[in-house]
Amino acid sequence: GENVEQHPSTLSVQEGDSAVIKCTYSDSASNYFPWYKQELGKRPQLIIDIRSNVGEKKDQRIAVTLNKTAKHFSLHITETQPEDSAVYFCAASRPTGNQFYFGTGTSLTVIP
Amino acid sequence: GAGVSQSPSNKVTEKGKDVELRCDPISGHTALYWYRQSLGQGLEFLIYFQGNSAPDKSGLPSDRFSAERTGGSVSTLTIQRTQQEDSAVYLCASSFSGGGLGEQFFGPGTRLTVL
C-alpha cells in the first residue's frame, strides 16, 4: 500500500518568512495530492491540491510542487502570517483506490 | 449548504461500554470516510463507504469496531467494549466521489474519552 511521510513535524518561522513542508509517497500510481490545514480544535480543511499531470500549482501565498519521478511534493507558504499557524497534513490517493493516505502532520507556528 | 455534521461532539464513557458515533454527510456525496485522530497524531483511516458498494474496512483496528451506512447517507461508527486506547477524535468526511476524484469535506469530529 501507499506510505506517505511528512517533514518536518514542527516548524517555527518569523512572520513574513516562507515555510516549506515536504512529503514523500511510495505508490507511483498515486495521482492526487491534497493539503489540509487544521487549526486548533477545528476540522481539517482543504487548502490546495495538485494532480499528477501538473508540476506546480499556486493560489495566492500558497503553492504546491510535485516531482513525480522522485515521488515527493511540497507545500510552500510565502509571506507567512500568524493566522497561518496550524497543523498541515499532506495526503496521496490513487484514482481507483478507496483511501487517502495522510502524512503525520506538520505543526506550523508563525511568530509575530 | 450544510456541511458534514457529527454527533455527539463529545463523549465520555467508561471502559467496557459500547459507544455509537454518528455522521451526516453532505447531501449527494456518495463517498464517506471515517478517520481517527489521536492527540498530536495524523489521520488514521478506519473505513470507507462508496455508494452501494461493499465498504472498505481495511483500516478498522479490531473487531470491536464496526460501521454502517444506511440508505447511502447517515453513517454510524460503533465501538464495542471500549478501551482507554480508543480515546481520540473520530472524524468523518464525505466527498462527491471517491478515491482521488473529489475533495473530502470533514465534519467537526467527536471527541471520545474512555475512562
XYZ file of N, CA and C in Angstrom:
681
model
N 0.817 -1.206 0.000
C 0.000 0.000 0.000
C 0.848 1.253 0.000
N 0.184 2.373 0.002
C 0.862 3.674 -0.039
C 1.435 4.013 1.333
N 2.581 4.689 1.330
C 3.194 5.190 2.563
C 3.565 6.649 2.341
N 2.974 7.531 3.120
C 3.244 8.962 2.985
C 4.024 9.426 4.207
N 5.170 10.029 3.956
C 5.986 10.576 5.036
C 6.026 12.094 4.909
N 5.974 12.766 6.040
C 5.885 14.218 6.060
C 6.937 14.787 6.998
N 7.594 15.852 6.530
C 8.636 16.507 7.331
C 8.583 18.018 7.103
N 8.918 18.823 8.104
C 9.222 18.410 9.479
C 7.929 18.195 10.276
N 8.049 17.695 11.467
C 6.863 17.523 12.305
C 6.475 18.839 12.967
N 7.454 19.688 13.227
C 7.172 21.021 13.741
C 8.028 22.031 12.994
N 7.489 23.228 12.855
C 8.183 24.273 12.103
C 7.792 25.626 12.686
N 8.796 26.416 13.038
C 8.550 27.771 13.514
C 9.227 28.739 12.577
N 8.498 29.767 12.167
C 9.062 30.782 11.283
C 8.649 32.153 11.792
N 9.430 33.151 11.432
C 9.078 34.524 11.745
C 8.034 35.015 10.739
N 7.150 35.821 11.230
C 6.137 36.403 10.348
C 6.811 37.062 9.150
N 6.267 36.773 7.968
C 6.835 37.336 6.748
C 7.787 36.397 6.032
N 8.342 35.433 6.771
C 9.232 34.451 6.135
C 8.402 33.385 5.417
N 9.125 32.538 4.681
C 8.464 31.439 3.972
C 8.537 30.153 4.787
N 7.577 29.277 4.543
C 7.563 27.959 5.183
C 7.416 26.897 4.101
N 8.166 25.829 4.259
C 8.110 24.727 3.297
C 7.915 23.417 4.045
N 6.942 22.656 3.621
C 6.664 21.342 4.203
C 6.751 20.312 3.076
N 7.428 19.204 3.371
C 7.687 18.225 2.319
C 7.061 16.873 2.639
N 6.575 16.227 1.599
C 6.019 14.882 1.742
C 6.564 13.980 0.646
N 6.780 12.731 1.002
C 7.141 11.722 0.018
C 6.080 10.636 0.027
N 5.929 9.976 -1.113
C 4.980 8.879 -1.205
C 5.650 7.712 -1.896
N 5.055 6.536 -1.748
C 5.717 5.335 -2.250
C 5.042 4.721 -3.476
N 3.751 4.975 -3.649
C 2.997 4.323 -4.720
C 2.999 5.201 -5.973
N 3.671 4.746 -7.000
C 3.780 5.540 -8.225
C 2.431 5.719 -8.920
N 1.427 4.933 -8.530
C 0.095 5.078 -9.126
C -0.700 6.218 -8.485
N -0.234 6.751 -7.371
C -0.941 7.880 -6.741
C -0.923 9.070 -7.679
N -2.068 9.736 -7.787
C -2.132 10.832 -8.752
C -2.851 12.063 -8.227
N -3.241 12.053 -6.973
C -3.944 13.207 -6.407
C -3.351 13.489 -5.041
N -2.950 14.758 -4.821
C -2.194 15.111 -3.617
C -2.784 16.383 -2.996
N -3.680 16.222 -2.046
C -4.260 17.398 -1.382
C -3.475 17.778 -0.134
N -3.615 19.033 0.255
C -3.061 19.526 1.511
C -4.223 20.072 2.347
N -4.232 19.680 3.613
C -5.270 20.126 4.528
C -4.644 20.937 5.655
N -5.385 21.950 6.094
C -4.977 22.774 7.227
C -5.950 22.528 8.364
N -5.421 22.266 9.541
C -6.267 22.037 10.699
C -5.858 22.995 11.805
N -6.708 23.983 12.050
C -6.469 24.909 13.150
C -6.869 24.228 14.452
N -6.329 24.722 15.544
C -6.513 24.093 16.839
C -7.991 23.906 17.163
N -8.378 22.683 17.410
C -9.750 22.393 17.789
C -10.749 22.418 16.648
N -10.261 22.547 15.436
C -11.178 22.623 14.293
C -10.960 21.454 13.332
N -11.834 21.367 12.353
C -11.739 20.263 11.406
C -10.717 20.569 10.322
N -10.122 19.542 9.714
C -9.207 19.777 8.579
C -9.976 20.377 7.409
N -9.325 21.303 6.719
C -9.931 21.909 5.537
C -8.914 21.928 4.415
N -9.401 21.607 3.216
C -8.533 21.597 2.045
C -8.064 23.008 1.730
N -6.758 23.171 1.518
C -6.258 24.491 1.154
C -5.734 24.523 -0.276
N -5.218 23.432 -0.750
C -4.733 23.354 -2.115
C -4.523 21.896 -2.469
N -4.625 21.579 -3.740
C -4.377 20.208 -4.175
C -3.711 20.229 -5.543
N -3.109 19.115 -5.903
C -2.446 19.017 -7.195
C -2.636 17.618 -7.737
N -2.810 17.541 -9.035
C -2.915 16.240 -9.690
C -1.626 15.974 -10.448
N -1.405 14.727 -10.767
C -0.081 14.335 -11.256
C 0.215 14.805 -12.677
N -0.756 15.438 -13.321
C -0.489 15.903 -14.680
C 0.109 17.309 -14.704
N 0.313 17.898 -13.512
C 0.971 19.205 -13.437
C 2.092 19.145 -12.407
N 3.051 20.067 -12.547
C 4.178 20.062 -11.638
C 4.088 21.106 -10.534
N 3.228 22.118 -10.749
C 3.128 23.181 -9.755
C 1.756 23.825 -9.845
N 1.281 24.235 -8.697
C 0.001 24.948 -8.636
C 0.120 26.026 -7.579
N -0.436 27.194 -7.872
C -0.285 28.314 -6.955
C -1.634 28.959 -6.689
N -1.824 29.372 -5.442
C -3.032 30.081 -5.062
C -2.642 31.143 -4.055
N -2.448 32.346 -4.527
C -2.034 33.485 -3.708
C -0.719 33.156 -3.014
N -0.712 33.081 -1.672
C 0.551 32.867 -0.959
C 0.905 31.384 -0.826
N 0.069 30.519 -1.332
C 0.283 29.083 -1.174
C 0.591 28.453 -2.521
N 1.562 27.570 -2.539
C 1.902 26.843 -3.759
C 2.243 25.407 -3.391
N 2.002 24.523 -4.327
C 2.388 23.119 -4.156
C 3.164 22.704 -5.387
N 4.256 21.987 -5.166
C 5.051 21.454 -6.256
C 5.058 19.937 -6.170
N 5.147 19.301 -7.309
C 5.124 17.837 -7.380
C 6.247 17.353 -8.271
N 7.011 16.414 -7.765
C 8.055 15.757 -8.544
C 7.683 14.277 -8.618
N 7.097 13.880 -9.746
C 6.613 12.505 -9.886
C 7.757 11.502 -9.929
N 8.853 11.903 -10.526
C 9.986 10.983 -10.646
C 10.522 10.628 -9.266
N 10.683 11.649 -8.448
C 11.221 11.436 -7.105
C 10.132 11.061 -6.113
N 8.897 11.153 -6.516
C 7.746 10.844 -5.653
C 7.765 11.701 -4.389
N 7.856 13.018 -4.613
C 7.673 13.907 -3.477
C 6.956 15.175 -3.908
N 6.279 15.768 -2.955
C 5.542 17.004 -3.200
C 5.678 17.900 -1.973
N 5.612 19.190 -2.213
C 5.888 20.155 -1.153
C 4.854 21.268 -1.137
N 4.623 21.773 0.060
C 3.749 22.937 0.268
C 4.639 24.125 0.595
N 4.399 25.224 -0.102
C 5.169 26.441 0.117
C 4.201 27.548 0.527
N 4.483 28.171 1.659
C 3.690 29.313 2.105
C 4.630 30.503 2.164
N 4.328 31.534 1.410
C 5.166 32.737 1.417
C 4.508 33.823 2.271
N 5.336 34.780 2.696
C 4.853 35.922 3.493
C 3.931 35.434 4.618
N 4.441 34.532 5.428
C 3.599 33.913 6.450
C 3.015 34.938 7.413
N 1.833 34.606 7.891
C 1.099 35.445 8.833
C 0.717 34.610 10.046
N 0.483 35.228 11.186
C 0.131 34.456 12.390
C -1.056 33.519 12.166
N -1.992 33.923 11.331
C -3.160 33.062 11.089
C -2.830 31.818 10.260
N -1.608 31.746 9.762
C -1.179 30.518 9.084
C -0.797 29.433 10.089
N -0.677 29.804 11.355
C -0.322 28.826 12.388
C -1.410 27.761 12.482
N -1.010 26.507 12.291
C -1.954 25.394 12.274
C -1.154 24.116 12.044
N -1.861 23.000 12.018
C -1.244 21.734 11.609
C -1.616 21.479 10.153
N -0.637 21.161 9.349
C -0.845 20.913 7.927
C -0.620 19.435 7.640
N -1.547 18.844 6.903
C -1.448 17.437 6.513
C -1.381 17.320 5.000
N -0.461 16.487 4.536
C -0.468 16.123 3.126
C -1.157 14.775 2.990
N -1.568 14.462 1.791
C -2.219 13.176 1.536
C -1.982 12.765 0.090
N -2.141 11.476 -0.152
C -1.999 10.944 -1.506
C -3.085 9.922 -1.734
N -3.587 9.863 -2.948
C -4.557 8.823 -3.275
C -4.409 8.428 -4.732
N -4.926 7.236 -5.028
C -4.914 6.720 -6.393
C -6.284 6.933 -7.014
N -6.365 6.965 -8.322
C -7.667 7.204 -8.960
C -8.663 6.096 -8.716
N -8.189 4.882 -8.523
C -9.127 3.777 -8.339
C -9.125 3.266 -6.909
N -8.380 3.913 -6.057
C -8.295 3.443 -4.677
C -9.369 4.048 -3.810
N -9.527 3.491 -2.642
C -10.536 3.965 -1.718
C -9.984 4.903 -0.664
N -8.721 4.830 -0.454
C -8.149 5.513 0.688
C -7.372 6.756 0.307
N -7.433 7.719 1.208
C -6.491 8.818 1.203
C -5.455 8.488 2.272
N -4.197 8.492 1.910
C -3.135 8.207 2.859
C -2.569 9.538 3.326
N -2.706 9.797 4.608
C -2.297 11.079 5.164
C -0.902 10.996 5.773
N -0.169 12.103 5.671
C 1.060 12.243 6.423
C 0.735 12.480 7.890
N 1.762 12.509 8.705
C 1.566 12.629 10.154
C 1.395 14.061 10.625
N 1.491 15.027 9.700
C 1.199 16.396 10.058
C 2.423 17.216 10.408
N 2.345 18.510 10.128
C 3.380 19.475 10.499
C 2.716 20.600 11.268
N 3.186 20.821 12.479
C 2.659 21.918 13.290
C 3.470 23.171 12.978
N 2.825 24.104 12.309
C 3.478 25.354 11.907
C 3.117 26.466 12.886
N 4.132 27.141 13.393
C 3.928 28.307 14.256
C 4.574 29.506 13.585
N 3.785 30.537 13.369
C 4.298 31.777 12.811
C 4.419 32.777 13.955
N 5.636 33.203 14.191
C 5.928 34.079 15.326
C 5.791 35.533 14.889
N 4.906 36.287 15.562
C 4.704 37.693 15.146
C 5.952 38.537 15.376
N -24.465 25.452 1.465
C -25.330 24.446 2.063
C -24.724 23.892 3.325
N -25.406 22.962 3.957
C -24.950 22.388 5.210
C -23.725 21.535 4.953
N -22.816 21.574 5.891
C -21.616 20.754 5.786
C -21.825 19.415 6.444
N -20.730 18.689 6.644
C -20.774 17.406 7.331
C -21.001 17.657 8.822
N -21.937 16.944 9.397
C -22.165 17.090 10.833
C -21.932 15.762 11.537
N -21.522 15.864 12.784
C -21.254 14.673 13.582
C -21.858 14.869 14.966
N -22.288 13.761 15.539
C -22.796 13.819 16.903
C -22.461 12.542 17.648
N -22.252 12.622 18.966
C -22.140 13.865 19.728
C -20.806 14.551 19.461
N -20.657 15.763 19.940
C -19.375 16.444 19.766
C -18.358 15.913 20.772
N -18.845 15.535 21.932
C -18.005 14.955 22.972
C -18.709 13.756 23.579
N -17.928 12.735 23.882
C -18.497 11.554 24.517
C -17.498 11.031 25.532
N -17.955 10.948 26.781
C -17.142 10.356 27.830
C -17.816 9.056 28.241
N -17.067 7.988 28.261
C -17.650 6.692 28.597
C -16.693 5.916 29.488
N -17.220 4.912 30.103
C -16.394 4.064 30.953
C -15.856 2.882 30.145
N -14.708 2.449 30.508
C -14.089 1.299 29.862
C -15.059 0.115 29.874
N -15.183 -0.523 28.694
C -16.056 -1.682 28.595
C -17.428 -1.396 28.027
N -17.798 -0.114 28.010
C -19.100 0.250 27.455
C -19.027 0.377 25.931
N -20.196 0.271 25.291
C -20.273 0.471 23.843
C -20.632 1.927 23.543
N -20.136 2.440 22.418
C -20.492 3.794 22.009
C -20.867 3.794 20.526
N -21.738 4.743 20.175
C -22.118 4.949 18.784
C -21.862 6.396 18.405
N -21.181 6.578 17.303
C -20.882 7.903 16.798
C -21.581 8.063 15.450
N -22.158 9.252 15.257
C -22.981 9.452 14.066
C -22.358 10.475 13.136
N -22.538 10.241 11.840
C -22.061 11.182 10.832
C -23.149 11.424 9.794
N -23.452 12.701 9.550
C -24.365 13.094 8.485
C -23.552 13.746 7.377
N -23.375 13.085 6.259
C -22.548 13.657 5.196
C -23.294 14.755 4.444
N -22.594 15.426 3.574
C -23.215 16.423 2.712
C -24.144 15.695 1.734
N -25.335 16.257 1.567
C -26.320 15.627 0.691
C -25.762 15.467 -0.717
N -25.909 14.259 -1.254
C -25.440 13.995 -2.608
C -24.038 13.437 -2.688
N -23.323 13.469 -1.557
C -21.975 12.889 -1.553
C -22.071 11.375 -1.439
N -21.436 10.686 -2.378
C -21.537 9.230 -2.386
C -20.459 8.568 -1.535
N -19.374 9.263 -1.303
C -18.259 8.667 -0.562
C -18.248 9.186 0.872
N -17.988 8.289 1.808
C -17.938 8.660 3.227
C -16.781 7.925 3.881
N -16.003 8.657 4.647
C -14.808 8.116 5.291
C -14.895 8.347 6.802
N -14.351 7.418 7.541
C -14.126 7.609 8.973
C -12.618 7.566 9.243
N -12.171 8.509 10.069
C -10.776 8.561 10.481
C -10.713 8.681 12.003
N -9.582 8.305 12.543
C -9.321 8.504 13.961
C -8.072 9.365 14.084
N -8.142 10.340 14.982
C -7.012 11.231 15.195
C -6.705 11.250 16.690
N -5.614 10.598 17.041
C -5.169 10.639 18.434
C -4.420 11.932 18.673
N -4.273 12.299 19.938
C -3.701 13.595 20.306
C -2.343 13.787 19.647
N -2.223 14.853 18.862
C -0.952 15.171 18.233
C -0.546 14.253 17.112
N -1.469 13.420 16.666
C -1.135 12.461 15.608
C -1.849 12.809 14.302
N -1.523 12.055 13.279
C -2.153 12.250 11.985
C -3.508 11.598 11.919
N -4.014 11.502 10.725
C -5.334 10.936 10.478
C -5.183 9.457 10.118
N -5.775 8.627 10.928
C -5.719 7.179 10.712
C -7.005 6.727 10.039
N -6.888 6.200 8.831
C -8.056 5.730 8.093
C -8.692 4.545 8.810
N -10.010 4.554 8.901
C -10.737 3.451 9.528
C -11.565 2.670 8.511
N -12.475 3.371 7.829
C -13.401 2.682 6.925
C -13.887 3.662 5.873
N -14.283 3.110 4.724
C -14.720 3.931 3.582
C -15.964 3.315 2.970
N -16.957 4.137 2.703
C -18.184 3.737 2.017
C -18.265 4.482 0.691
N -18.633 3.761 -0.351
C -18.829 4.380 -1.659
C -20.123 3.837 -2.244
N -21.116 4.696 -2.297
C -22.393 4.303 -2.871
C -22.935 3.042 -2.225
N -23.340 2.099 -3.068
C -23.893 0.840 -2.579
C -22.863 -0.280 -2.551
N -21.614 0.064 -2.794
C -20.566 -0.964 -2.812
C -20.250 -1.423 -1.395
N -19.664 -2.611 -1.308
C -19.229 -3.103 -0.001
C -18.171 -2.151 0.563
N -18.262 -1.825 1.843
C -17.302 -0.874 2.418
C -15.889 -1.440 2.485
N -14.932 -0.543 2.444
C -13.524 -0.898 2.646
C -13.242 -0.789 4.136
N -13.132 -1.924 4.800
C -12.963 -1.938 6.252
C -11.509 -2.158 6.658
N -10.608 -2.019 5.732
C -9.226 -2.436 5.972
C -8.532 -1.656 7.077
N -9.068 -0.482 7.447
C -8.422 0.318 8.473
C -8.936 0.094 9.880
N -9.978 -0.685 10.027
C -10.536 -0.905 11.369
C -9.518 -1.632 12.236
N -9.216 -1.091 13.422
C -8.120 -1.654 14.226
C -8.433 -2.979 14.898
N -9.684 -3.277 15.113
C -10.047 -4.552 15.744
C -11.500 -4.853 15.448
N -11.922 -6.064 15.802
C -13.321 -6.427 15.549
C -14.284 -5.749 16.518
N -13.755 -4.947 17.425
C -14.667 -4.164 18.293
C -15.240 -2.966 17.546
N -14.632 -2.644 16.409
C -15.055 -1.505 15.609
C -15.907 -1.977 14.443
N -17.020 -1.289 14.219
C -17.852 -1.579 13.056
C -18.537 -0.298 12.628
N -19.014 -0.285 11.405
C -19.698 0.905 10.906
C -20.757 0.494 9.916
N -21.799 1.302 9.867
C -22.876 1.109 8.908
C -23.158 2.425 8.220
N -23.710 2.293 7.037
C -24.199 3.479 6.340
C -25.560 3.132 5.765
N -26.585 3.723 6.327
C -27.947 3.382 5.951
C -28.433 4.292 4.825
N -29.012 3.656 3.811
C -29.600 4.426 2.717
C -28.611 5.305 1.979
N -27.352 4.955 2.069
C -26.348 5.737 1.358
C -26.128 7.121 1.927
N -26.607 7.351 3.147
C -26.451 8.692 3.712
C -25.784 8.635 5.080
N -26.581 8.647 6.135
C -26.064 8.692 7.501
C -25.230 7.452 7.808
N -24.143 7.670 8.540
C -23.283 6.555 8.946
C -23.133 6.544 10.460
N -23.025 5.349 11.001
C -22.797 5.168 12.429
C -21.549 4.319 12.626
N -20.637 4.802 13.442
C -19.447 4.046 13.838
C -19.686 3.535 15.251
N -19.588 2.244 15.424
C -19.823 1.637 16.735
C -18.527 1.045 17.259
N -18.238 1.357 18.508
C -17.083 0.762 19.186
C -17.623 -0.025 20.374
N -17.384 -1.309 20.367
C -17.861 -2.165 21.458
C -16.758 -2.347 22.494
N -17.195 -2.507 23.726
C -16.254 -2.805 24.828
C -15.061 -1.857 24.764
N -15.359 -0.560 24.851
C -14.319 0.453 24.673
C -13.137 0.253 25.618
N -11.972 0.614 25.101
C -10.727 0.573 25.855
C -10.162 1.988 25.936
N -9.270 2.222 26.885
C -8.708 3.558 27.042
C -7.958 4.007 25.798
N -7.363 3.064 25.079
C -6.616 3.450 23.874
C -7.533 3.858 22.723
N -8.844 3.684 22.907
C -9.794 4.157 21.896
C -10.022 5.665 22.001
N -9.541 6.270 23.075
C -9.732 7.711 23.257
C -9.047 8.466 22.130
N -9.806 9.294 21.442
C -9.304 10.020 20.271
C -10.434 10.898 19.757
N -10.111 11.672 18.728
C -11.146 12.373 17.980
C -11.469 11.544 16.740
N -12.741 11.265 16.550
C -13.188 10.489 15.398
C -13.784 11.455 14.379
N -13.163 11.500 13.223
C -13.565 12.425 12.169
C -14.241 11.670 11.031
N -15.282 12.258 10.539
C -15.981 11.746 9.372
C -15.767 12.735 8.232
N -15.666 12.235 7.025
C -15.534 13.102 5.857
C -16.374 12.532 4.730
N -16.864 13.412 3.874
C -17.591 12.940 2.694
C -17.047 13.649 1.461
N -17.213 13.015 0.332
C -16.833 13.643 -0.928
C -17.838 13.246 -1.997
N -17.891 14.077 -3.035
C -18.877 13.847 -4.090
C -18.624 12.521 -4.783
N -17.342 12.182 -4.933
C -16.992 10.887 -5.487
C -15.787 10.370 -4.748
N -15.521 9.126 -4.882
C -14.491 8.523 -4.059
C -13.115 8.558 -4.679
N -12.207 7.897 -4.029
C -10.845 7.768 -4.495
C -10.189 9.109 -4.684
N -9.469 9.285 -5.745
C -8.747 10.531 -5.953
C -9.510 11.529 -6.799
N -10.805 11.461 -6.741
C -11.592 12.282 -7.653
C -12.277 13.465 -6.996
N -12.291 13.520 -5.676
C -13.042 14.596 -5.051
C -12.489 15.030 -3.719
N -12.638 16.340 -3.471
C -12.227 16.900 -2.194
C -13.035 16.276 -1.067
N -12.366 15.977 0.029
C -13.038 15.494 1.220
C -13.423 16.673 2.101
N -14.650 16.665 2.559
C -15.130 17.673 3.488
C -15.288 16.992 4.844
N -14.619 17.561 5.843
C -14.602 16.924 7.147
C -15.694 17.479 8.060
N -16.171 16.624 8.922
C -17.043 17.056 9.995
C -16.214 17.599 11.148
N -16.885 18.091 12.192
C -16.176 18.694 13.325
C -15.557 17.666 14.255
N -15.935 16.410 14.083
C -15.359 15.355 14.900
C -16.135 15.082 16.168
N -15.939 13.886 16.690
C -16.442 13.506 18.015
C -15.232 13.184 18.873
N -15.111 13.887 19.992
C -14.004 13.605 20.911
C -14.462 12.537 21.888
N -13.853 11.374 21.798
C -14.205 10.249 22.669
C -13.160 10.108 23.760
N -13.639 10.071 24.986
C -12.766 9.841 26.132
C -13.248 8.595 26.854
N -12.362 7.622 26.984
C -12.691 6.385 27.684
C -11.954 6.389 29.015
N -12.731 6.387 30.080
C -12.127 6.466 31.415
C -11.725 5.095 31.950
